[in-house]
Tab-separated table of C-alpha atoms in Angstrom:
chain	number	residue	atom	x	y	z
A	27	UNK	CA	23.254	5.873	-35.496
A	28	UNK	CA	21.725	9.201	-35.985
A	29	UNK	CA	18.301	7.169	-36.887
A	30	UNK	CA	18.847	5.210	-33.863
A	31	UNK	CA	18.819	8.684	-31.910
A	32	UNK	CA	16.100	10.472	-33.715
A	33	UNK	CA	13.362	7.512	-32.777
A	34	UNK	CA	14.634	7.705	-28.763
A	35	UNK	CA	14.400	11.127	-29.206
A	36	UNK	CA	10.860	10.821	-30.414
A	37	UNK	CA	10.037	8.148	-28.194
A	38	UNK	CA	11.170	10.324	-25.416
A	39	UNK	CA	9.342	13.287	-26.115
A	40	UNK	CA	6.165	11.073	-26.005
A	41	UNK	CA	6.443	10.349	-22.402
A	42	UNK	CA	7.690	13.898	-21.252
A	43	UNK	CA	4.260	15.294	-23.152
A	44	UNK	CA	2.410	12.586	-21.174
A	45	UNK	CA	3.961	12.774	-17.604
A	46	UNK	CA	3.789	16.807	-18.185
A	47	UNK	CA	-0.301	15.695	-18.768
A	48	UNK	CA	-0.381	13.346	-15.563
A	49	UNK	CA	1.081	16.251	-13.631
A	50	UNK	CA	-1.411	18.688	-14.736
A	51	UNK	CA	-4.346	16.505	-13.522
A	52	UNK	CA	-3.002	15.553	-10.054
A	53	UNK	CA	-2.587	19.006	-9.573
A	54	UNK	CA	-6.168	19.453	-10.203
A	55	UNK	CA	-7.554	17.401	-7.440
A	56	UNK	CA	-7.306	19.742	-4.504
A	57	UNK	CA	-9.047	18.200	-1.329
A	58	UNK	CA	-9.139	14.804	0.247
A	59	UNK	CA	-13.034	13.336	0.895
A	60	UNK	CA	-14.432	14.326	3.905
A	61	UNK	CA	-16.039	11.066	5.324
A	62	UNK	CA	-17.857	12.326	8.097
A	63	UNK	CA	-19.795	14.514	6.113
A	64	UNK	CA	-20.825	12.106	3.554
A	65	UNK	CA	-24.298	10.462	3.690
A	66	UNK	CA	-23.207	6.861	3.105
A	67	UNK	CA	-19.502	5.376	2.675
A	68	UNK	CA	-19.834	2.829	0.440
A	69	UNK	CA	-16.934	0.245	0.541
A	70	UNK	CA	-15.631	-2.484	-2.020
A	71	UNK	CA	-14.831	-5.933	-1.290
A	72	UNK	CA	-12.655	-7.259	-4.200
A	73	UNK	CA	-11.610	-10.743	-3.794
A	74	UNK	CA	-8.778	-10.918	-6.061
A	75	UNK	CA	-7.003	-14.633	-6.713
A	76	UNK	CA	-5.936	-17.237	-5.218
A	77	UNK	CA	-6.395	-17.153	-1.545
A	78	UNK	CA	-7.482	-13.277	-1.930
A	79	UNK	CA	-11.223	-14.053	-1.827
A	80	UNK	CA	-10.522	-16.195	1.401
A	81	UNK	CA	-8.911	-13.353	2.976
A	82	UNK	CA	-10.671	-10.971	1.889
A	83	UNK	CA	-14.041	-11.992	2.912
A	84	UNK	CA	-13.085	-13.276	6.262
A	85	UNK	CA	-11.495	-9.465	6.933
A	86	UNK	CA	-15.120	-8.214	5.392
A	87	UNK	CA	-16.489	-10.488	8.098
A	88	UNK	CA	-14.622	-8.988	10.953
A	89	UNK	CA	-15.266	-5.204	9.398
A	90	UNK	CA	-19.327	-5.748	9.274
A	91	UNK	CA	-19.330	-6.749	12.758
A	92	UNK	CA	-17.028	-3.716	13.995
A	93	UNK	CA	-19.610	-1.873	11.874
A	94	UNK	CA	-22.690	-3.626	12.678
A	95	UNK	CA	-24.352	-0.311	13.875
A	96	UNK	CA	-23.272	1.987	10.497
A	97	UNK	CA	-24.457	-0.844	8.170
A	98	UNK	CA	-28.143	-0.708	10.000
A	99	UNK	CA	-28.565	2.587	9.936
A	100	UNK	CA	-27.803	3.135	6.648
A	101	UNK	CA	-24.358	4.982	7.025
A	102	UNK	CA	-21.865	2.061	5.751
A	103	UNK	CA	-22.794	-0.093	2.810
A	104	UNK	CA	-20.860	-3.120	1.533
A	105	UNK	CA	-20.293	-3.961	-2.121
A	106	UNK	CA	-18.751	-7.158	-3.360
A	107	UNK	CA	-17.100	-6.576	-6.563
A	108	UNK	CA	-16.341	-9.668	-8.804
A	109	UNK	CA	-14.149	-9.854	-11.569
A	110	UNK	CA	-10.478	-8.974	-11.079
A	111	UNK	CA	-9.684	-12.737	-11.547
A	112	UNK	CA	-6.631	-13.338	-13.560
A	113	UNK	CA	-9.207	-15.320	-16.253
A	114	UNK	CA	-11.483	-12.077	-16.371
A	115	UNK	CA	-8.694	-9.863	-16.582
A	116	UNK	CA	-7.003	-12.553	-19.216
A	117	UNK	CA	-10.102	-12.674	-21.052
A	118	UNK	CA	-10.663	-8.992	-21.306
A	119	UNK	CA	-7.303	-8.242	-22.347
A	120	UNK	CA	-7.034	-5.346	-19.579
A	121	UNK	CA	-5.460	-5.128	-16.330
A	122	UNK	CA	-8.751	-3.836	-14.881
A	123	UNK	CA	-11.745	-4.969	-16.818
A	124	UNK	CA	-13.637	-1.706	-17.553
A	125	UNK	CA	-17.709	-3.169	-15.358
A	126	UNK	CA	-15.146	-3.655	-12.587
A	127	UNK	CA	-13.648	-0.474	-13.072
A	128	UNK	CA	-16.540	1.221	-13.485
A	129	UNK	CA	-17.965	-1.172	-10.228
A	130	UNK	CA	-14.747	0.366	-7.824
A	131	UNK	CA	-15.352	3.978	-9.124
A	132	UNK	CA	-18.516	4.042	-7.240
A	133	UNK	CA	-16.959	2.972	-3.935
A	134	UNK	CA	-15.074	5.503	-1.369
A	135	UNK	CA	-13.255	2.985	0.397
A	136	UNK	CA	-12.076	-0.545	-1.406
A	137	UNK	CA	-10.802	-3.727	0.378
A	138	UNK	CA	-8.937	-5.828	-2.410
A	139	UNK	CA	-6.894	-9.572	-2.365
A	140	UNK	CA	-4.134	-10.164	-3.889
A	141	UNK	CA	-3.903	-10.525	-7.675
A	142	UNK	CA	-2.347	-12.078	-9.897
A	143	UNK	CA	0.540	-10.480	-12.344
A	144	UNK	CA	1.302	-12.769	-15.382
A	145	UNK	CA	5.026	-13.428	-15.729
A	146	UNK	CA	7.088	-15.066	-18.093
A	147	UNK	CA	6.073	-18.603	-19.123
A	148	UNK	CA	2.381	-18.435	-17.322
A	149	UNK	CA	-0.521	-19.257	-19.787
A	150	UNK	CA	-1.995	-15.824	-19.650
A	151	UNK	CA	-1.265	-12.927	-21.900
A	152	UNK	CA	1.457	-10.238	-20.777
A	153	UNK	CA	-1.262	-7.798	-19.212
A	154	UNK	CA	-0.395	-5.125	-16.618
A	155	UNK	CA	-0.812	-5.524	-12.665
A	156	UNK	CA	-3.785	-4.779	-11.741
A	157	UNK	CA	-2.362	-3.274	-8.322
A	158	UNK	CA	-0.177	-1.305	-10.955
A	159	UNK	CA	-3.250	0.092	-12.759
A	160	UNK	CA	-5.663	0.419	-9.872
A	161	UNK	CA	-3.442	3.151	-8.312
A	162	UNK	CA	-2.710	4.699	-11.696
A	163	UNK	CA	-7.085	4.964	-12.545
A	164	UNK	CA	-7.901	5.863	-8.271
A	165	UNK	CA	-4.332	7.737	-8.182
A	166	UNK	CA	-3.851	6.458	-5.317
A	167	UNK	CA	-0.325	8.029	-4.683
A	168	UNK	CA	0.312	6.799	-0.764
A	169	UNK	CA	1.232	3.507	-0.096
A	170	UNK	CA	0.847	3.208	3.862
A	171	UNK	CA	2.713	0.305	5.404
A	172	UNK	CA	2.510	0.005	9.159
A	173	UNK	CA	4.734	-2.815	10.956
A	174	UNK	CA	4.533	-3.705	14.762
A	175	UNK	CA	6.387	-5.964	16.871
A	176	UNK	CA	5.820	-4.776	20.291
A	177	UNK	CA	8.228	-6.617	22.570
A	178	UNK	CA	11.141	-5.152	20.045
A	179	UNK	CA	10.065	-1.536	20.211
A	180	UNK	CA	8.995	-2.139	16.478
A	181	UNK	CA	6.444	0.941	15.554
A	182	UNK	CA	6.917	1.615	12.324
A	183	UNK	CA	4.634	3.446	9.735
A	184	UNK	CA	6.092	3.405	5.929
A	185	UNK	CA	4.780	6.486	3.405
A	186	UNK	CA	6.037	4.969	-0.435
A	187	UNK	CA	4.930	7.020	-2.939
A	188	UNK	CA	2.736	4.836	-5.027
A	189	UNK	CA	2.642	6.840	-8.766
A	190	UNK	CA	5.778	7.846	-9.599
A	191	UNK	CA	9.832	7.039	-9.330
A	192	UNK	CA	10.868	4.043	-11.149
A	193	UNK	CA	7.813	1.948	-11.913
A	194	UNK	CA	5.611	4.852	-13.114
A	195	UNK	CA	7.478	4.161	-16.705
A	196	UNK	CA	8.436	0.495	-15.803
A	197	UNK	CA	6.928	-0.435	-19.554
A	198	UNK	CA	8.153	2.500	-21.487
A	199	UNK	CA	11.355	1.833	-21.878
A	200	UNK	CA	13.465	2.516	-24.877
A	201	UNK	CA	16.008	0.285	-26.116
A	202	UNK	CA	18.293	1.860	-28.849
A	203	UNK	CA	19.108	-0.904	-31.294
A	204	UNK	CA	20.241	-4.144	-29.622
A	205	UNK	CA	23.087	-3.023	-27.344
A	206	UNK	CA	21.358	-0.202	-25.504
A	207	UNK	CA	18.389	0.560	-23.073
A	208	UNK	CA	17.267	3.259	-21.088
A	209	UNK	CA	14.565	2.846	-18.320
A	210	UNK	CA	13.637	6.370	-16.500
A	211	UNK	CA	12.225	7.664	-13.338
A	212	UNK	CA	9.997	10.779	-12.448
A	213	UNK	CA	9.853	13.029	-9.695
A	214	UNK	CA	7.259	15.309	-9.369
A	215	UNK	CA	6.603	18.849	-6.842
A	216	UNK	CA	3.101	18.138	-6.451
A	217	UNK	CA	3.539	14.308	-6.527
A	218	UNK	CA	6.324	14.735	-3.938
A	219	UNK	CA	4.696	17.295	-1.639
A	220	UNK	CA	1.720	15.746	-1.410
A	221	UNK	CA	3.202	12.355	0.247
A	222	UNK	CA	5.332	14.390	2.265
A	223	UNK	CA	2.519	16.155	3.622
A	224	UNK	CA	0.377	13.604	4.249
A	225	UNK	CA	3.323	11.230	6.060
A	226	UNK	CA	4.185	15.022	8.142
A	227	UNK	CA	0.375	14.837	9.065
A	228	UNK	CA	0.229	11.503	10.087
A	229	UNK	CA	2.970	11.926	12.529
A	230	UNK	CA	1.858	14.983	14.181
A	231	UNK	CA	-1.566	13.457	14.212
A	232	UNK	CA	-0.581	10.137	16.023
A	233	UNK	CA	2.561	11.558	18.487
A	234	UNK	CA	5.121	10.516	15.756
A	235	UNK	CA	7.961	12.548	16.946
A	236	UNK	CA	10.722	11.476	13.947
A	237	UNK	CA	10.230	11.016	9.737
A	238	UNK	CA	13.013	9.286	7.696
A	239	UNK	CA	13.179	10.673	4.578
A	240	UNK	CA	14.987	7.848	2.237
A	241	UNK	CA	16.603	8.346	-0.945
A	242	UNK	CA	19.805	7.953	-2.925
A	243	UNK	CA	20.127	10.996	-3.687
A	244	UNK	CA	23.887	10.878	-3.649
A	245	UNK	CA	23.865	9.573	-6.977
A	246	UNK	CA	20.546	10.261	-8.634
A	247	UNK	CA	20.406	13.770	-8.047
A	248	UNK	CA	18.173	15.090	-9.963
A	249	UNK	CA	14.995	12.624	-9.086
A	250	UNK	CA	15.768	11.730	-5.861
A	251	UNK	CA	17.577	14.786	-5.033
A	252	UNK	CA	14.456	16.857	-6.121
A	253	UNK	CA	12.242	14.092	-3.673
A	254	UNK	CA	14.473	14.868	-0.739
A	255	UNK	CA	14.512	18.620	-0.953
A	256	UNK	CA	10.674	19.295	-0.936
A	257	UNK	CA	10.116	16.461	1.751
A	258	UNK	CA	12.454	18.547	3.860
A	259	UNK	CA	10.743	21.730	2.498
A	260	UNK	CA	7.676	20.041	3.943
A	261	UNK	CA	9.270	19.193	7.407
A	262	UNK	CA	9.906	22.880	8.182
A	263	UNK	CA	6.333	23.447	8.685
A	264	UNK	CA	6.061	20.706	11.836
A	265	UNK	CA	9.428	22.005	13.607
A	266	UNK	CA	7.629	20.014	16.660
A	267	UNK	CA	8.925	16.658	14.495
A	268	UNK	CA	12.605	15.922	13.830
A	269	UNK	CA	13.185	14.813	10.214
A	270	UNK	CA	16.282	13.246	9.124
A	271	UNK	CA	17.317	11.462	5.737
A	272	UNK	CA	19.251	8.410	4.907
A	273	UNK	CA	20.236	6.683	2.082
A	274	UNK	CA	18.369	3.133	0.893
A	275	UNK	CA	21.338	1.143	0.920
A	276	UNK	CA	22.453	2.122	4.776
A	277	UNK	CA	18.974	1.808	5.705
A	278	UNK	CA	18.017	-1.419	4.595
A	279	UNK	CA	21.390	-1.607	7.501
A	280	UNK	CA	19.973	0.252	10.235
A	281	UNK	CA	16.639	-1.705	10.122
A	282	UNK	CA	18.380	-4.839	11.436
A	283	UNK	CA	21.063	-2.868	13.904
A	284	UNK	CA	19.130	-2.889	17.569
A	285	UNK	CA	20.444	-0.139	18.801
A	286	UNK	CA	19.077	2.048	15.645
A	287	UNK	CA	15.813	0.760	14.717
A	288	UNK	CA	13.381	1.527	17.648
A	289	UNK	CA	14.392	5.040	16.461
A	290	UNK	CA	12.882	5.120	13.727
A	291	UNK	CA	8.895	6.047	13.725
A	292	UNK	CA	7.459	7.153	10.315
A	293	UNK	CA	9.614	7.274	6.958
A	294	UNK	CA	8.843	8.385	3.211
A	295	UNK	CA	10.297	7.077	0.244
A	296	UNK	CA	10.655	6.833	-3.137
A	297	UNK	CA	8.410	4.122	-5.015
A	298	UNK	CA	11.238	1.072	-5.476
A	299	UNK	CA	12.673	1.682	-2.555
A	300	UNK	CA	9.474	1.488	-0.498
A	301	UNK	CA	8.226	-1.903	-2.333
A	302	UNK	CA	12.204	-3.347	-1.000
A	303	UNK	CA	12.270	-1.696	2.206
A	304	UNK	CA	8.709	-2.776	3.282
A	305	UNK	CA	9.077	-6.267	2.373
A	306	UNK	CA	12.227	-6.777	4.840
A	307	UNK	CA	10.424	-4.464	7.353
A	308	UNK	CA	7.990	-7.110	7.316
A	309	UNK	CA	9.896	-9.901	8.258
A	310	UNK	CA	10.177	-8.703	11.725
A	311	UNK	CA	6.529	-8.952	12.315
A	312	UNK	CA	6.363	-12.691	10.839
A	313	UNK	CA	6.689	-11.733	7.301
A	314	UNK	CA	4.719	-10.288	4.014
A	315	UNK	CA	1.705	-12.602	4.946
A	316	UNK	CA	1.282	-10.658	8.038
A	317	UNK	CA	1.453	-7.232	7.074
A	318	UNK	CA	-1.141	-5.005	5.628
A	319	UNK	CA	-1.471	-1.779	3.409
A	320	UNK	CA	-3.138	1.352	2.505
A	321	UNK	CA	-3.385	2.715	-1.433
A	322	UNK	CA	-4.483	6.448	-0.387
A	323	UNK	CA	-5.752	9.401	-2.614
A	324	UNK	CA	-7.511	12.177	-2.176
A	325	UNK	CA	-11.034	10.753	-4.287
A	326	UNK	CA	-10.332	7.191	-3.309
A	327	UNK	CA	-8.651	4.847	-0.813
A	328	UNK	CA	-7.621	1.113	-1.185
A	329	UNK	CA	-6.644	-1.631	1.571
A	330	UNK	CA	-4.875	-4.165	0.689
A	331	UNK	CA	-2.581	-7.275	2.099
A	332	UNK	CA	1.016	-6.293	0.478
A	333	UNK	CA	1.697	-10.533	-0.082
A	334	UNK	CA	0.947	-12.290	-3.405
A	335	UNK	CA	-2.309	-14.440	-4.508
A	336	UNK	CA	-0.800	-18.159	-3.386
A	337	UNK	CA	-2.434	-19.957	-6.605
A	338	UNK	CA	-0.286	-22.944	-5.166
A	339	UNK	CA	-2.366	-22.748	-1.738
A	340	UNK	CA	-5.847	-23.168	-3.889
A	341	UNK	CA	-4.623	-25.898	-6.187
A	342	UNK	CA	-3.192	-28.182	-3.016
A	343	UNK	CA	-6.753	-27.531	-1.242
A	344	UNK	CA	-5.394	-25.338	1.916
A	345	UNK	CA	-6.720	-22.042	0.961
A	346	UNK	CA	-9.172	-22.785	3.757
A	347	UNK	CA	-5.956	-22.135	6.001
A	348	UNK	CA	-4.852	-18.732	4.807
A	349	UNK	CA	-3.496	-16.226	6.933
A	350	UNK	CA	-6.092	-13.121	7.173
A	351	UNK	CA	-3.623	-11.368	9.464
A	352	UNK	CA	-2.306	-9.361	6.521
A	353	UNK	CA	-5.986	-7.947	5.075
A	354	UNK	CA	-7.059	-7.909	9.556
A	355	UNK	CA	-3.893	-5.247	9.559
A	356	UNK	CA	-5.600	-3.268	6.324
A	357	UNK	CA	-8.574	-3.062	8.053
A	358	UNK	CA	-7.322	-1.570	10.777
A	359	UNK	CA	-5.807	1.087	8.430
A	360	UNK	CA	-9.384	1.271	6.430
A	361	UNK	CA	-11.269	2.037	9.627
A	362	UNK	CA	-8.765	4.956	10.962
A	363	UNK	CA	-8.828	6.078	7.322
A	364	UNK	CA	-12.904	6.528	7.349
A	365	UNK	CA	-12.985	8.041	10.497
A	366	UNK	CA	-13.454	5.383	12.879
A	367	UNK	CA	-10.406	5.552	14.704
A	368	UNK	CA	-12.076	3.650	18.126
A	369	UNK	CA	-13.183	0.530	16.046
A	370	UNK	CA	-9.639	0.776	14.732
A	371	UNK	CA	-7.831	0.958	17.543
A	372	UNK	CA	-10.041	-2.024	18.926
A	373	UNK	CA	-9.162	-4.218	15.834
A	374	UNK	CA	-5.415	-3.259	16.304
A	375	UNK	CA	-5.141	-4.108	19.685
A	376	UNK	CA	-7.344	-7.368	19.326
A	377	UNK	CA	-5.188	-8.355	16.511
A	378	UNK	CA	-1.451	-7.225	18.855
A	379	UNK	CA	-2.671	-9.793	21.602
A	380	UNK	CA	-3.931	-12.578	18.857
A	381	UNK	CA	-0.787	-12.731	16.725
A	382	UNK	CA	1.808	-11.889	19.518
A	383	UNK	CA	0.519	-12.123	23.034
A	384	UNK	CA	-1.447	-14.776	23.671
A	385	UNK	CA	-1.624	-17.039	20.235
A	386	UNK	CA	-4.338	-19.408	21.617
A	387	UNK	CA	-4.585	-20.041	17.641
A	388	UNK	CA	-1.968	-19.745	15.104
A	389	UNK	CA	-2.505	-20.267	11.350
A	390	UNK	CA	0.722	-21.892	9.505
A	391	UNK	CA	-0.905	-22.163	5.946
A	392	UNK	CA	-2.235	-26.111	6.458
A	393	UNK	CA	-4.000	-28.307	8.871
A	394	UNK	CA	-1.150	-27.881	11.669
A	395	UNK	CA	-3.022	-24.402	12.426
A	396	UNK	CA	-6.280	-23.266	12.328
A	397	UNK	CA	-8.382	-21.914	9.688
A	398	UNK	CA	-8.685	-18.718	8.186
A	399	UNK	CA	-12.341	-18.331	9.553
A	400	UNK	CA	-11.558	-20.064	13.004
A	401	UNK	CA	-8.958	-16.885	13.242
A	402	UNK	CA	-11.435	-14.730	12.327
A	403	UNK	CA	-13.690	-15.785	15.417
A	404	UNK	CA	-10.602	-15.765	18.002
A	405	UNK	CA	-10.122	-12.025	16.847
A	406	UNK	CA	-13.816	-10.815	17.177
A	407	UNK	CA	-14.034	-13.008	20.275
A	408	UNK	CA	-11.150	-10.817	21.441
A	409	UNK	CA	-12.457	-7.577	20.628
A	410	UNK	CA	-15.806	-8.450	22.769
A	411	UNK	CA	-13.417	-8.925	25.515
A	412	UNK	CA	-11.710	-5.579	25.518
């Protein structure tokens, strides 16, 4: 037994020395890029898997026209970055293979598709996710998630912190002998204050008058107790906004009660609880294939759709018929995020009256709908018109 202990001990140790090391860096990285004073934003467009490069490039599409202008005059350049295939990745052994690491590195602003994650019993060797090591390389710490569903009052805006909590360590576990494991989670002041702030700023920036602070911090105190206190800490400083804090399990409740959830406007949360808690969000607005995300830190920023890769989609030939909705919505995020909050606003609204006002076109996934391109056109067609 005492062996048993001394080896989790050590094992233990190792990760406090290296979280004590993560903390140390992100605390070195004081200021966010200032966009408008940069000569050239350079973004990525990362196709991904599976229906990702559909997606992807079709969203590209739509963001070269919005910035049409930029690109000619020499103030936006666009990138495509191959190579975060699950057969590249497979092949290099790596989540992220270290040309298209290098490749993203040199972008401001990336637009990525899905990947794919090897799981038990796929042919490919047990490699990280490459979302999973993206925001760990970028440390990209905010995960935005917006949802919308205007005739319900829906106007959400979801801060998860992206870095830390329970997956930060989701491979360093310890198992002690055969009968016992331990699995931790980390909670940071800097990682913590930083989301806060930046969810805080958000709100006051776009006439957000309430944040939801969500936790369990009824019964793990010390993590989630220590997240809840400084995101409160952080709330005194916008007494104009009216924080409050609930628990996950009563929230994933309050989220379907329609009396409660128009309430709600912007929340922050821990990182599990944000991957759950967005994923049911989505539903309301037609589901994960609908709904779009922002990776955000203070070097780097990366949009993304929050659905997976749909490697049965490309094998039964219907890719053609993806949804862009989801990677449409990240755009929308990447724009306001570079400073082009008009063009964003125009995408936004184009995209509110093409998925839930007037649906001249709908795409279902196969022939029944339209194409992933012919959606494309009925959105840009729909911006000329505003």
């Amino acid at each position: 037994m005492e062996k048993l202990i001394a080896q989790a001990t050590e094992k233990f140790a190792e990760l406090v020395r290296s979280q004590i090391e993560r903390n140390e860096k992100i605390k070195s990285v004081k200021d966010f890029v200032d966009y408008e004073n940069l000569d050239k934003i350079i973004i990525g467009v990362c196709g991904g898997d599976g229906i990702g490069p559909v997606i992807t490039n079709e969203s590209a599409r739509v963001l070269k026209y919005l910035l049409a202008d930029d690109v000619a005059a020499g103030k936006v350049e666009f990138r495509n970055i191959d190579g975060l295939t699950i057969e590249n990745r497979a092949a290099a052994g790596k989540a992220i293979p270290d040309d298209v690491l290098a490749a993203l590195k040199e972008c401001h602003v990336i637009l990525k598709g899905p990947t794919t994650t090897p799981k038990a019993g796929d042919p490919w060797p047990n490699i990280e996710s490459a979302n999973v090591a993206m925001r760990k390389e970028l440390d990209l710490f905010a995960n935005v998630r917006p949802v919308k569903v205007p005739d319900q009052g829906i106007d959400w805006t979801f801060f998860r912190e992206n870095t830390e909590g329970a997956y930060t360590l989701g491979s360093c576990g310890v198992h002690v002998g055969d009968e016992l494991a331990f699995d931790f989670t980390v909670t940071t002041t800097e990682g913590t204050e930083r989301i806060a702030k930046l969810a805080y700023d958000f709100a006051a920036k776009n006439g957000k008058n309430s944040v939801s602070i969500v936790t369990k911090a009824n019964i793990i105190k010390a993590t989630d107790g220590k997240f809840l206190n400084i995101c409160r800490k952080i709330g005194e400083q916008y007494p104009d906004i009216d924080t409050n804090d609930w628990f996950i399990d009563i929230m994933t409740a309050k989220l379907i009660d329609e009396k409660r959830r128009c309430d709600f406007k912007v929340f922050i949360l821990p990182n599990l609880y944000g991957d759950i808690i967005t994923d049911e969000a989505a539903e309301f607005q037609g589901g994960v294939g609908t709904a779009g995300s922002a990776n955000i830190g203070k070097r780097y920023a990366m949009f993304e759709a929050i659905h997976g890769s749909a490697p049965r989609m490309v094998q039964e030939g219907r890719d053609i018929y993806a949804d862009p909705c989801s990677m449409l919505r990240a755009s929308v995020l990447l724009l306001s995020h570079i400073g082009k909050q008009e063009l964003s606003n125009k995408l936004e609204r184009a995209l509110d009256i093409c998925m839930f006002e007037e649906k001249k076109l709908t795409v279902t996934g196969r022939n029944t709908g339209c194409t992933c391109t012919q959606f494309g056109d009925y959105v840009m067609e729909t911006i000329e018109k505003l």
